[in-house]
Short mmCIF file of C-alpha atoms in Angstrom, two decimals:
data_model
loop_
_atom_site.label_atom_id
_atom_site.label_comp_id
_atom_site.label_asym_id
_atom_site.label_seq_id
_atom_site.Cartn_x
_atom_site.Cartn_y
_atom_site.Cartn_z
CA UNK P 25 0.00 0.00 0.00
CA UNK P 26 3.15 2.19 0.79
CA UNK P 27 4.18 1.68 -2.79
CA UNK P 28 1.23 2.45 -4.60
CA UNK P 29 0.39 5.72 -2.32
CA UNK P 30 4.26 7.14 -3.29
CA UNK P 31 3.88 6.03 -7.04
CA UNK P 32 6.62 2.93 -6.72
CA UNK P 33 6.81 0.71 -9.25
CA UNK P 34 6.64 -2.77 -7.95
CA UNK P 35 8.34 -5.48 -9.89
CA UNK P 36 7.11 -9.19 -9.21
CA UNK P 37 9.75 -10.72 -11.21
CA UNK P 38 13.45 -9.99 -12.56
CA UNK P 39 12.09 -9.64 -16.04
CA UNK P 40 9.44 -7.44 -14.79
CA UNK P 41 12.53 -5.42 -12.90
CA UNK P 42 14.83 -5.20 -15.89
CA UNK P 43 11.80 -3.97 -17.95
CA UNK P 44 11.02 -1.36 -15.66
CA UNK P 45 14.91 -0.01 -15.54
CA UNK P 46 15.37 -0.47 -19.70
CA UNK P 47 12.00 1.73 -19.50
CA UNK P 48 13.05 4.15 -17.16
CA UNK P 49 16.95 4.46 -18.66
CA UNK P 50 15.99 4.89 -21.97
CA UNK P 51 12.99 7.16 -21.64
CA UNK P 52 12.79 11.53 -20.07
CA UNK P 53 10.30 11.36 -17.51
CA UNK P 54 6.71 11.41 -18.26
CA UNK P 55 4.85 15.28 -17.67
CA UNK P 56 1.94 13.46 -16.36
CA UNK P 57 0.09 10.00 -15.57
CA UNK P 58 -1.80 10.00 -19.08
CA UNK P 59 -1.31 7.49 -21.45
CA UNK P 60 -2.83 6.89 -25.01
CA UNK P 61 -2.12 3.39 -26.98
CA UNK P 62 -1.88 2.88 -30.08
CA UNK P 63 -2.85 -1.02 -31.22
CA UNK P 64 -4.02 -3.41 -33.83
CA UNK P 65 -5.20 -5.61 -31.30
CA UNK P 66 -7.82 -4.18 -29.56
CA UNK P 67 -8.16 -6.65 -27.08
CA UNK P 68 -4.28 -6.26 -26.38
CA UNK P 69 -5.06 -2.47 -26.00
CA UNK P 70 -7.91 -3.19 -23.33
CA UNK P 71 -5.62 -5.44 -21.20
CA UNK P 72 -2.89 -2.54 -21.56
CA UNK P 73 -5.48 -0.12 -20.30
CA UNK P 74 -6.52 -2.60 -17.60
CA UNK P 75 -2.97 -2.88 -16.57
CA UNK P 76 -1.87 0.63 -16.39
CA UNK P 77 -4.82 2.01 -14.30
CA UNK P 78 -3.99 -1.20 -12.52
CA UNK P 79 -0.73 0.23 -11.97
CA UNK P 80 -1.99 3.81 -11.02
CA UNK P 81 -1.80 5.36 -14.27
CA UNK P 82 -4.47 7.27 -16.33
CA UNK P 83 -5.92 6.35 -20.00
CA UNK P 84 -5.68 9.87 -21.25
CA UNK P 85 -8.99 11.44 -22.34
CA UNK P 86 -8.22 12.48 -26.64
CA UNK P 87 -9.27 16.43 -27.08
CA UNK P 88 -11.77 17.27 -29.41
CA UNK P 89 -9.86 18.44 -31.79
CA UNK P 90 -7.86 15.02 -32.20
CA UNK P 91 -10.70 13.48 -32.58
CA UNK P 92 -12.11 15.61 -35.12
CA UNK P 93 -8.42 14.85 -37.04
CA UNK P 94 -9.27 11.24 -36.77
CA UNK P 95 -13.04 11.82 -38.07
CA UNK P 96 -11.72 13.76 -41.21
CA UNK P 97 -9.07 11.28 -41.84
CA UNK P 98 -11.90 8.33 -41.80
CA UNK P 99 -14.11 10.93 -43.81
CA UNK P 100 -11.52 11.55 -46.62
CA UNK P 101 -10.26 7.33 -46.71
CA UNK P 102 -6.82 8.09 -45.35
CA UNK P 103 -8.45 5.32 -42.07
CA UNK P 104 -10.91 2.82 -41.70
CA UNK P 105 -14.27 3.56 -40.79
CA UNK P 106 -14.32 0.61 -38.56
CA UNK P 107 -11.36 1.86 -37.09
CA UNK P 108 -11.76 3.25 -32.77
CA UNK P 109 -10.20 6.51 -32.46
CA UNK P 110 -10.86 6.44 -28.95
CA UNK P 111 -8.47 5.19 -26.26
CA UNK P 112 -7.04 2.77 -26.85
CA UNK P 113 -6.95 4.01 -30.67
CA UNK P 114 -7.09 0.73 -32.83
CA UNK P 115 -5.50 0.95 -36.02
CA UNK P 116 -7.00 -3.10 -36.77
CA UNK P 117 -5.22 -5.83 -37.79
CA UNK P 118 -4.47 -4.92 -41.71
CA UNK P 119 -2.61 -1.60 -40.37
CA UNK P 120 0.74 -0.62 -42.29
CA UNK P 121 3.36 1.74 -40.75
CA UNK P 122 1.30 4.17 -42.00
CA UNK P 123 -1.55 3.73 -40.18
CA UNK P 124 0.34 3.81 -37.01
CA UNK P 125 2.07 6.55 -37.87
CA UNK P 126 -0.80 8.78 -38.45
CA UNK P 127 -2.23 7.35 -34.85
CA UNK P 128 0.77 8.00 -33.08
CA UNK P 129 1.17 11.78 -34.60
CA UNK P 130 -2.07 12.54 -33.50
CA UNK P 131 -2.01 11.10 -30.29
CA UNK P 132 1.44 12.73 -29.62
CA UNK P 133 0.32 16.15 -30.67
CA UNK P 134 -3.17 15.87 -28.14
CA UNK P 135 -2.32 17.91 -25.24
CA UNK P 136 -3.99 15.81 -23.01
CA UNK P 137 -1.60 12.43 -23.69
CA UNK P 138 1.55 12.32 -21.66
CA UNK P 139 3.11 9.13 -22.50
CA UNK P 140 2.27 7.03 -25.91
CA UNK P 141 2.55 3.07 -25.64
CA UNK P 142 2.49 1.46 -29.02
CA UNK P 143 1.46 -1.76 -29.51
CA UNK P 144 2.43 -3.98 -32.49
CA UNK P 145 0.87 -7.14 -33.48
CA UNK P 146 3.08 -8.26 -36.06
CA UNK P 147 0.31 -10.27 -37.22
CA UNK P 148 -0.02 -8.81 -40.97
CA UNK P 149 2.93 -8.73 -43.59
CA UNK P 150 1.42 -4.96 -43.96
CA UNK P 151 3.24 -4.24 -40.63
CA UNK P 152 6.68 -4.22 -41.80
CA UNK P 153 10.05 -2.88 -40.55
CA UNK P 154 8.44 0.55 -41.69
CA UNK P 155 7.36 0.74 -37.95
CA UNK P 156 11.02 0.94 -36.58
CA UNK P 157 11.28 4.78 -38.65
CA UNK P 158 7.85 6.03 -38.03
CA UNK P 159 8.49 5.15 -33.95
CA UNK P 160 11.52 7.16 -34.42
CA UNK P 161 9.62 9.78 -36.15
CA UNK P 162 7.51 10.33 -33.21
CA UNK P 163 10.59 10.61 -31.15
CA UNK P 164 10.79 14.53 -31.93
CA UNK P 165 7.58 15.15 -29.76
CA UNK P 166 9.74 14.46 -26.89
CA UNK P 167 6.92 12.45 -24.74
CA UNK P 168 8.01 9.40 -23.54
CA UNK P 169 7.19 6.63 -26.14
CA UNK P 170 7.05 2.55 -24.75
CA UNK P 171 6.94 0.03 -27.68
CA UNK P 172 5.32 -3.35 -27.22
CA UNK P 173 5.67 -6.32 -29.43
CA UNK P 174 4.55 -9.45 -28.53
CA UNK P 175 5.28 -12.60 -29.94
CA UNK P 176 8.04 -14.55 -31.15
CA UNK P 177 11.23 -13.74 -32.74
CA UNK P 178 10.65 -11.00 -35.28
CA UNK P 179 8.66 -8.73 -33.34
CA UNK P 180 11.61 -8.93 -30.57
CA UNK P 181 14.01 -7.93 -33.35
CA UNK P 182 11.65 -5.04 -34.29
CA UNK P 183 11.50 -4.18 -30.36
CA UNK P 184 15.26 -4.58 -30.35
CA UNK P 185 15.58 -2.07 -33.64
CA UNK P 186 13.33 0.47 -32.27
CA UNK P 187 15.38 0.43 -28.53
CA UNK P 188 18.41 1.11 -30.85
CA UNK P 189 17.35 3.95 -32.55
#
């Protein structure tokens, strides 16, 4: 109870530790305790959400006005319709780097979004290595960014890529 009243992260396991330090060394602080996802899993999204307010932290509420970006985008075909712009903002499951990208700019530019956790299901050849540049892209907004991808060997390399950059 100590812990969670100061804000301490709690580790449970020595993967969970090292996580939480290759997190912390590699990333400024956060402003705030908002966070908007980016997915194209939307069930992966919900248990992210479910785990970070488990862990104290807020899902950030998107302003109106990035939400009217998203609705214009959908409007003019540059997204799905049956896309969720809300958080957690799925891209679904055919997204290219594109698609992310897009997402990620728009969370990143919301006022309202302190931290951005990206989520990559590499479960679609239209998610390619493309995602390693656009992460890096997003870099210049200068919120603290936290890539996730799950899986088996090639989404660790792209994890690995992106923690190089």
């Amino acid at each position: 109870a100590a812990f969670e009243q100061s804000g301490v992260l709690e580790a449970t396991t020595m993967r969970q530790l090292f996580n939480y330090a290759k997190v912390l060394a590699m990333q400024k602080p956060a402003k705030g305790d908002r966070v908007a996802i980016v997915t194209n899993g939307g069930g992966a999204g919900v248990m992210m959400s479910d785990g970070l307010l488990e862990r104290g932290l807020k899902m950030a509420e998107l302003s109106e006005e990035t939400l009217k970006k998203f609705e214009e985008d959908v409007k003019a075909g540059k997204l799905p319709a049956h896309m969720s712009y809300k958080n957690p903002i799925d891209v679904i499951g055919d997204a290219p780097s594109s698609r992310y990208e897009i997402a990620m700019r728009y969370a990143l530019e919301d006022p309202n979004v302190d931290v951005l956790v990206v989520i990559a299901l590499f479960q679609s050849p239209a998610l390619d290595e493309g995602i390693i540049d656009a992460v890096e892209r997003m870099k210049a907004y200068g919120k603290p960014i936290v890539f996730v991808a799950p899986g088996g060997d090639f989404p660790h390399k792209m994890a690995r890529n992106i923690e190089q950059k």
